[in-house]
PDB file of C-alpha atoms in Angstrom:
ATOM      1  CA  UNK A  66      -0.423   0.205  -0.302  1.00  0.00           C
ATOM      2  CA  UNK A  67       1.676   3.595  -0.987  1.00  0.00           C
ATOM      3  CA  UNK A  68       1.526   6.040   1.267  1.00  0.00           C
ATOM      4  CA  UNK A  69      -2.234   8.455   0.321  1.00  0.00           C
ATOM      5  CA  UNK A  70      -1.806  12.273   1.270  1.00  0.00           C
ATOM      6  CA  UNK A  71      -5.002  13.158   3.537  1.00  0.00           C
ATOM      7  CA  UNK A  72      -5.931  16.199   3.185  1.00  0.00           C
ATOM      8  CA  UNK A  73      -7.984  17.719   6.109  1.00  0.00           C
ATOM      9  CA  UNK A  74     -11.844  16.404   4.210  1.00  0.00           C
ATOM     10  CA  UNK A  75     -10.433  13.402   3.801  1.00  0.00           C
ATOM     11  CA  UNK A  76      -9.171  12.908   7.647  1.00  0.00           C
ATOM     12  CA  UNK A  77     -12.731  14.181   8.751  1.00  0.00           C
ATOM     13  CA  UNK A  78     -13.883  11.346   6.568  1.00  0.00           C
ATOM     14  CA  UNK A  79     -11.831   8.693   7.917  1.00  0.00           C
ATOM     15  CA  UNK A  80     -12.467   9.825  11.614  1.00  0.00           C
ATOM     16  CA  UNK A  81     -16.701   9.693  10.899  1.00  0.00           C
ATOM     17  CA  UNK A  82     -16.648   6.899   9.056  1.00  0.00           C
ATOM     18  CA  UNK A  83     -14.044   4.765  11.748  1.00  0.00           C
ATOM     19  CA  UNK A  84     -17.024   5.374  14.343  1.00  0.00           C
ATOM     20  CA  UNK A  85     -19.956   5.610  12.107  1.00  0.00           C
ATOM     21  CA  UNK A  86     -19.353   3.753   8.703  1.00  0.00           C
ATOM     22  CA  UNK A  87     -23.874   3.428   8.228  1.00  0.00           C
ATOM     23  CA  UNK A  88     -23.384   6.998   7.893  1.00  0.00           C
ATOM     24  CA  UNK A  89     -25.715   8.157   5.279  1.00  0.00           C
ATOM     25  CA  UNK A  90     -23.197   9.831   2.079  1.00  0.00           C
ATOM     26  CA  UNK A  91     -25.273  13.472   2.912  1.00  0.00           C
ATOM     27  CA  UNK A  92     -24.708  13.296   6.466  1.00  0.00           C
ATOM     28  CA  UNK A  93     -21.548  12.363   5.820  1.00  0.00           C
ATOM     29  CA  UNK A  94     -20.880  15.570   3.962  1.00  0.00           C
ATOM     30  CA  UNK A  95     -22.699  17.725   6.542  1.00  0.00           C
ATOM     31  CA  UNK A  96     -20.492  16.957   9.047  1.00  0.00           C
ATOM     32  CA  UNK A  97     -17.108  16.725   7.066  1.00  0.00           C
ATOM     33  CA  UNK A  98     -18.016  20.313   5.076  1.00  0.00           C
ATOM     34  CA  UNK A  99     -18.021  19.067   1.656  1.00  0.00           C
ATOM     35  CA  UNK A 100     -20.557  18.115  -1.115  1.00  0.00           C
ATOM     36  CA  UNK A 101     -22.152  14.272  -1.131  1.00  0.00           C
ATOM     37  CA  UNK A 102     -20.610  13.784  -4.560  1.00  0.00           C
ATOM     38  CA  UNK A 103     -17.180  14.782  -2.971  1.00  0.00           C
ATOM     39  CA  UNK A 104     -17.456  12.448  -0.096  1.00  0.00           C
ATOM     40  CA  UNK A 105     -18.568   9.081  -2.527  1.00  0.00           C
ATOM     41  CA  UNK A 106     -15.256   9.891  -4.497  1.00  0.00           C
ATOM     42  CA  UNK A 107     -13.203  10.503  -1.976  1.00  0.00           C
ATOM     43  CA  UNK A 108     -14.345   7.645  -0.197  1.00  0.00           C
ATOM     44  CA  UNK A 109     -13.493   5.781  -3.071  1.00  0.00           C
ATOM     45  CA  UNK A 110     -10.061   6.644  -3.733  1.00  0.00           C
ATOM     46  CA  UNK A 111      -9.073   5.867   0.014  1.00  0.00           C
ATOM     47  CA  UNK A 112     -10.668   2.463  -0.384  1.00  0.00           C
ATOM     48  CA  UNK A 113      -8.766   1.802  -3.975  1.00  0.00           C
ATOM     49  CA  UNK A 114      -5.591   3.254  -2.123  1.00  0.00           C
ATOM     50  CA  UNK A 115      -6.299   0.910   0.902  1.00  0.00           C
ATOM     51  CA  UNK A 116      -6.637   3.459   3.357  1.00  0.00           C
ATOM     52  CA  UNK A 117     -10.316   2.321   4.286  1.00  0.00           C
ATOM     53  CA  UNK A 118     -11.135  -1.122   4.459  1.00  0.00           C
ATOM     54  CA  UNK A 119     -14.566  -3.491   4.554  1.00  0.00           C
ATOM     55  CA  UNK A 120     -17.440  -2.300   6.582  1.00  0.00           C
ATOM     56  CA  UNK A 121     -17.875  -4.287   9.511  1.00  0.00           C
ATOM     57  CA  UNK A 122     -20.321  -4.522  12.560  1.00  0.00           C
ATOM     58  CA  UNK A 123     -18.943  -5.231  16.250  1.00  0.00           C
ATOM     59  CA  UNK A 124     -19.999  -7.644  18.268  1.00  0.00           C
ATOM     60  CA  UNK A 125     -20.445  -7.791  21.653  1.00  0.00           C
ATOM     61  CA  UNK A 126     -17.957 -11.009  22.941  1.00  0.00           C
ATOM     62  CA  UNK A 127     -20.488 -11.432  26.099  1.00  0.00           C
ATOM     63  CA  UNK A 128     -23.649 -11.591  23.937  1.00  0.00           C
ATOM     64  CA  UNK A 129     -22.329 -14.775  21.774  1.00  0.00           C
ATOM     65  CA  UNK A 130     -20.666 -16.587  24.782  1.00  0.00           C
ATOM     66  CA  UNK A 131     -17.323 -15.141  23.591  1.00  0.00           C
ATOM     67  CA  UNK A 132     -16.175 -13.090  27.045  1.00  0.00           C
ATOM     68  CA  UNK A 133     -12.864 -14.423  27.567  1.00  0.00           C
ATOM     69  CA  UNK A 134      -9.950 -12.438  26.323  1.00  0.00           C
ATOM     70  CA  UNK A 135      -6.698 -14.248  26.828  1.00  0.00           C
ATOM     71  CA  UNK A 136      -3.426 -12.709  25.644  1.00  0.00           C
ATOM     72  CA  UNK A 137      -0.781 -15.507  24.738  1.00  0.00           C
ATOM     73  CA  UNK A 138       2.754 -15.100  24.393  1.00  0.00           C
ATOM     74  CA  UNK A 139       4.513 -18.333  22.537  1.00  0.00           C
ATOM     75  CA  UNK A 140       8.227 -19.356  21.388  1.00  0.00           C
ATOM     76  CA  UNK A 141       8.798 -21.005  18.332  1.00  0.00           C
ATOM     77  CA  UNK A 142      11.304 -23.651  18.591  1.00  0.00           C
ATOM     78  CA  UNK A 143      12.610 -22.546  15.315  1.00  0.00           C
ATOM     79  CA  UNK A 144      13.065 -19.578  13.549  1.00  0.00           C
ATOM     80  CA  UNK A 145      12.970 -20.439  10.159  1.00  0.00           C
ATOM     81  CA  UNK A 146      10.511 -19.373   7.258  1.00  0.00           C
ATOM     82  CA  UNK A 147       9.039 -22.395   7.282  1.00  0.00           C
ATOM     83  CA  UNK A 148       8.141 -23.282  10.839  1.00  0.00           C
ATOM     84  CA  UNK A 149       6.921 -18.707  10.725  1.00  0.00           C
ATOM     85  CA  UNK A 150       4.362 -19.553   7.942  1.00  0.00           C
ATOM     86  CA  UNK A 151       2.997 -22.800   9.276  1.00  0.00           C
ATOM     87  CA  UNK A 152       2.296 -21.141  12.062  1.00  0.00           C
ATOM     88  CA  UNK A 153       0.826 -18.384  10.733  1.00  0.00           C
ATOM     89  CA  UNK A 154      -1.511 -20.357   8.972  1.00  0.00           C
ATOM     90  CA  UNK A 155      -2.503 -22.239  12.042  1.00  0.00           C
ATOM     91  CA  UNK A 156      -3.366 -19.131  13.288  1.00  0.00           C
ATOM     92  CA  UNK A 157      -4.999 -18.016  10.963  1.00  0.00           C
ATOM     93  CA  UNK A 158      -7.047 -21.266  10.689  1.00  0.00           C
ATOM     94  CA  UNK A 159      -8.334 -20.766  14.340  1.00  0.00           C
ATOM     95  CA  UNK A 160     -11.257 -18.080  14.879  1.00  0.00           C
ATOM     96  CA  UNK A 161     -10.655 -17.954  18.591  1.00  0.00           C
ATOM     97  CA  UNK A 162      -7.418 -15.916  17.340  1.00  0.00           C
ATOM     98  CA  UNK A 163      -8.792 -12.613  17.224  1.00  0.00           C
ATOM     99  CA  UNK A 164      -5.162 -10.937  16.765  1.00  0.00           C
ATOM    100  CA  UNK A 165      -1.491 -11.957  16.024  1.00  0.00           C
ATOM    101  CA  UNK A 166       1.488 -10.041  16.151  1.00  0.00           C
ATOM    102  CA  UNK A 167       5.042 -11.166  15.849  1.00  0.00           C
ATOM    103  CA  UNK A 168       6.566  -9.629  18.149  1.00  0.00           C
ATOM    104  CA  UNK A 169      10.071  -8.687  19.089  1.00  0.00           C
ATOM    105  CA  UNK A 170      11.655  -9.400  22.742  1.00  0.00           C
ATOM    106  CA  UNK A 171      11.861 -12.224  24.432  1.00  0.00           C
ATOM    107  CA  UNK A 172       8.392 -13.724  22.823  1.00  0.00           C
ATOM    108  CA  UNK A 173       7.909 -14.271  18.852  1.00  0.00           C
ATOM    109  CA  UNK A 174       4.074 -13.704  18.814  1.00  0.00           C
ATOM    110  CA  UNK A 175       1.828 -12.158  20.862  1.00  0.00           C
ATOM    111  CA  UNK A 176      -2.184 -13.869  20.325  1.00  0.00           C
ATOM    112  CA  UNK A 177      -5.025 -12.186  21.292  1.00  0.00           C
ATOM    113  CA  UNK A 178      -7.759 -14.953  21.957  1.00  0.00           C
ATOM    114  CA  UNK A 179     -11.638 -14.787  23.011  1.00  0.00           C
ATOM    115  CA  UNK A 180     -13.125 -18.281  24.171  1.00  0.00           C
ATOM    116  CA  UNK A 181     -16.141 -18.986  26.282  1.00  0.00           C
ATOM    117  CA  UNK A 182     -14.257 -19.327  29.484  1.00  0.00           C
ATOM    118  CA  UNK A 183     -10.945 -21.048  31.119  1.00  0.00           C
ATOM    119  CA  UNK A 184     -11.500 -24.559  30.194  1.00  0.00           C
ATOM    120  CA  UNK A 185     -12.620 -23.347  26.470  1.00  0.00           C
ATOM    121  CA  UNK A 186      -8.973 -22.116  26.750  1.00  0.00           C
ATOM    122  CA  UNK A 187      -7.502 -24.909  27.971  1.00  0.00           C
ATOM    123  CA  UNK A 188      -8.531 -26.972  25.276  1.00  0.00           C
ATOM    124  CA  UNK A 189      -6.819 -24.551  22.594  1.00  0.00           C
ATOM    125  CA  UNK A 190      -4.055 -24.503  24.614  1.00  0.00           C
ATOM    126  CA  UNK A 191      -3.203 -27.812  25.420  1.00  0.00           C
ATOM    127  CA  UNK A 192      -4.801 -29.636  22.580  1.00  0.00           C
ATOM    128  CA  UNK A 193      -3.734 -27.149  19.905  1.00  0.00           C
ATOM    129  CA  UNK A 194      -1.227 -24.575  19.967  1.00  0.00           C
ATOM    130  CA  UNK A 195       1.056 -26.470  22.268  1.00  0.00           C
ATOM    131  CA  UNK A 196       0.911 -29.776  20.707  1.00  0.00           C
ATOM    132  CA  UNK A 197       1.774 -27.692  17.480  1.00  0.00           C
ATOM    133  CA  UNK A 198       5.346 -28.837  15.858  1.00  0.00           C
ATOM    134  CA  UNK A 199       6.450 -25.108  15.461  1.00  0.00           C
ATOM    135  CA  UNK A 200       5.642 -24.037  19.221  1.00  0.00           C
ATOM    136  CA  UNK A 201       8.314 -24.472  21.708  1.00  0.00           C
ATOM    137  CA  UNK A 202       6.512 -22.767  25.163  1.00  0.00           C
ATOM    138  CA  UNK A 203       3.900 -20.227  25.739  1.00  0.00           C
ATOM    139  CA  UNK A 204       2.596 -17.740  28.501  1.00  0.00           C
ATOM    140  CA  UNK A 205      -0.819 -16.978  29.196  1.00  0.00           C
ATOM    141  CA  UNK A 206      -2.274 -13.821  30.262  1.00  0.00           C
ATOM    142  CA  UNK A 207      -6.382 -13.477  31.127  1.00  0.00           C
ATOM    143  CA  UNK A 208      -7.425 -10.240  30.926  1.00  0.00           C
ATOM    144  CA  UNK A 209      -9.720  -9.011  34.219  1.00  0.00           C
ATOM    145  CA  UNK A 210     -11.745  -6.126  32.728  1.00  0.00           C
ATOM    146  CA  UNK A 211     -11.213  -4.378  29.661  1.00  0.00           C
ATOM    147  CA  UNK A 212      -9.958  -0.686  30.442  1.00  0.00           C
ATOM    148  CA  UNK A 213     -10.183   0.654  27.070  1.00  0.00           C
ATOM    149  CA  UNK A 214     -10.996  -0.678  23.718  1.00  0.00           C
ATOM    150  CA  UNK A 215     -11.309   1.447  20.216  1.00  0.00           C
ATOM    151  CA  UNK A 216     -10.788   0.665  16.499  1.00  0.00           C
ATOM    152  CA  UNK A 217     -10.609   3.616  15.762  1.00  0.00           C
ATOM    153  CA  UNK A 218      -6.778   5.000  14.690  1.00  0.00           C
ATOM    154  CA  UNK A 219      -5.842   8.826  15.312  1.00  0.00           C
ATOM    155  CA  UNK A 220      -5.854  10.310  11.848  1.00  0.00           C
TER     156      UNK A 220
END
């Protein structure tokens, strides 16, 4: 993705859409001080350049029985390309893993996992993660409460 120069109107559009993706073109135009046609063109340009991604609806985890957030750090046995790709494919195939970051420092990966309860996480950890041939060890931290959560980036 190339870096796209965003002017003040583009930035205003992005800020509004991050918080209210289903806003009408006319309401968006009114909020950002531009015409609806201009907003539409700008949105399409930012989509084409990869600034704006898919429109999604956020789901409350508790309401669908996925109220436990676990942060799982993983250390790999080997760091070659094959082992990393194999582990990353494994992570992609597990819907409980919402986020995965390759990290610096003592651990190689940080996963954010959402599960029903501790027993559900134990099954994932013991029967999937720790038996994976590329994984040496892991460490888990359970979130007690969510203090802040946002998907909106500062622009």
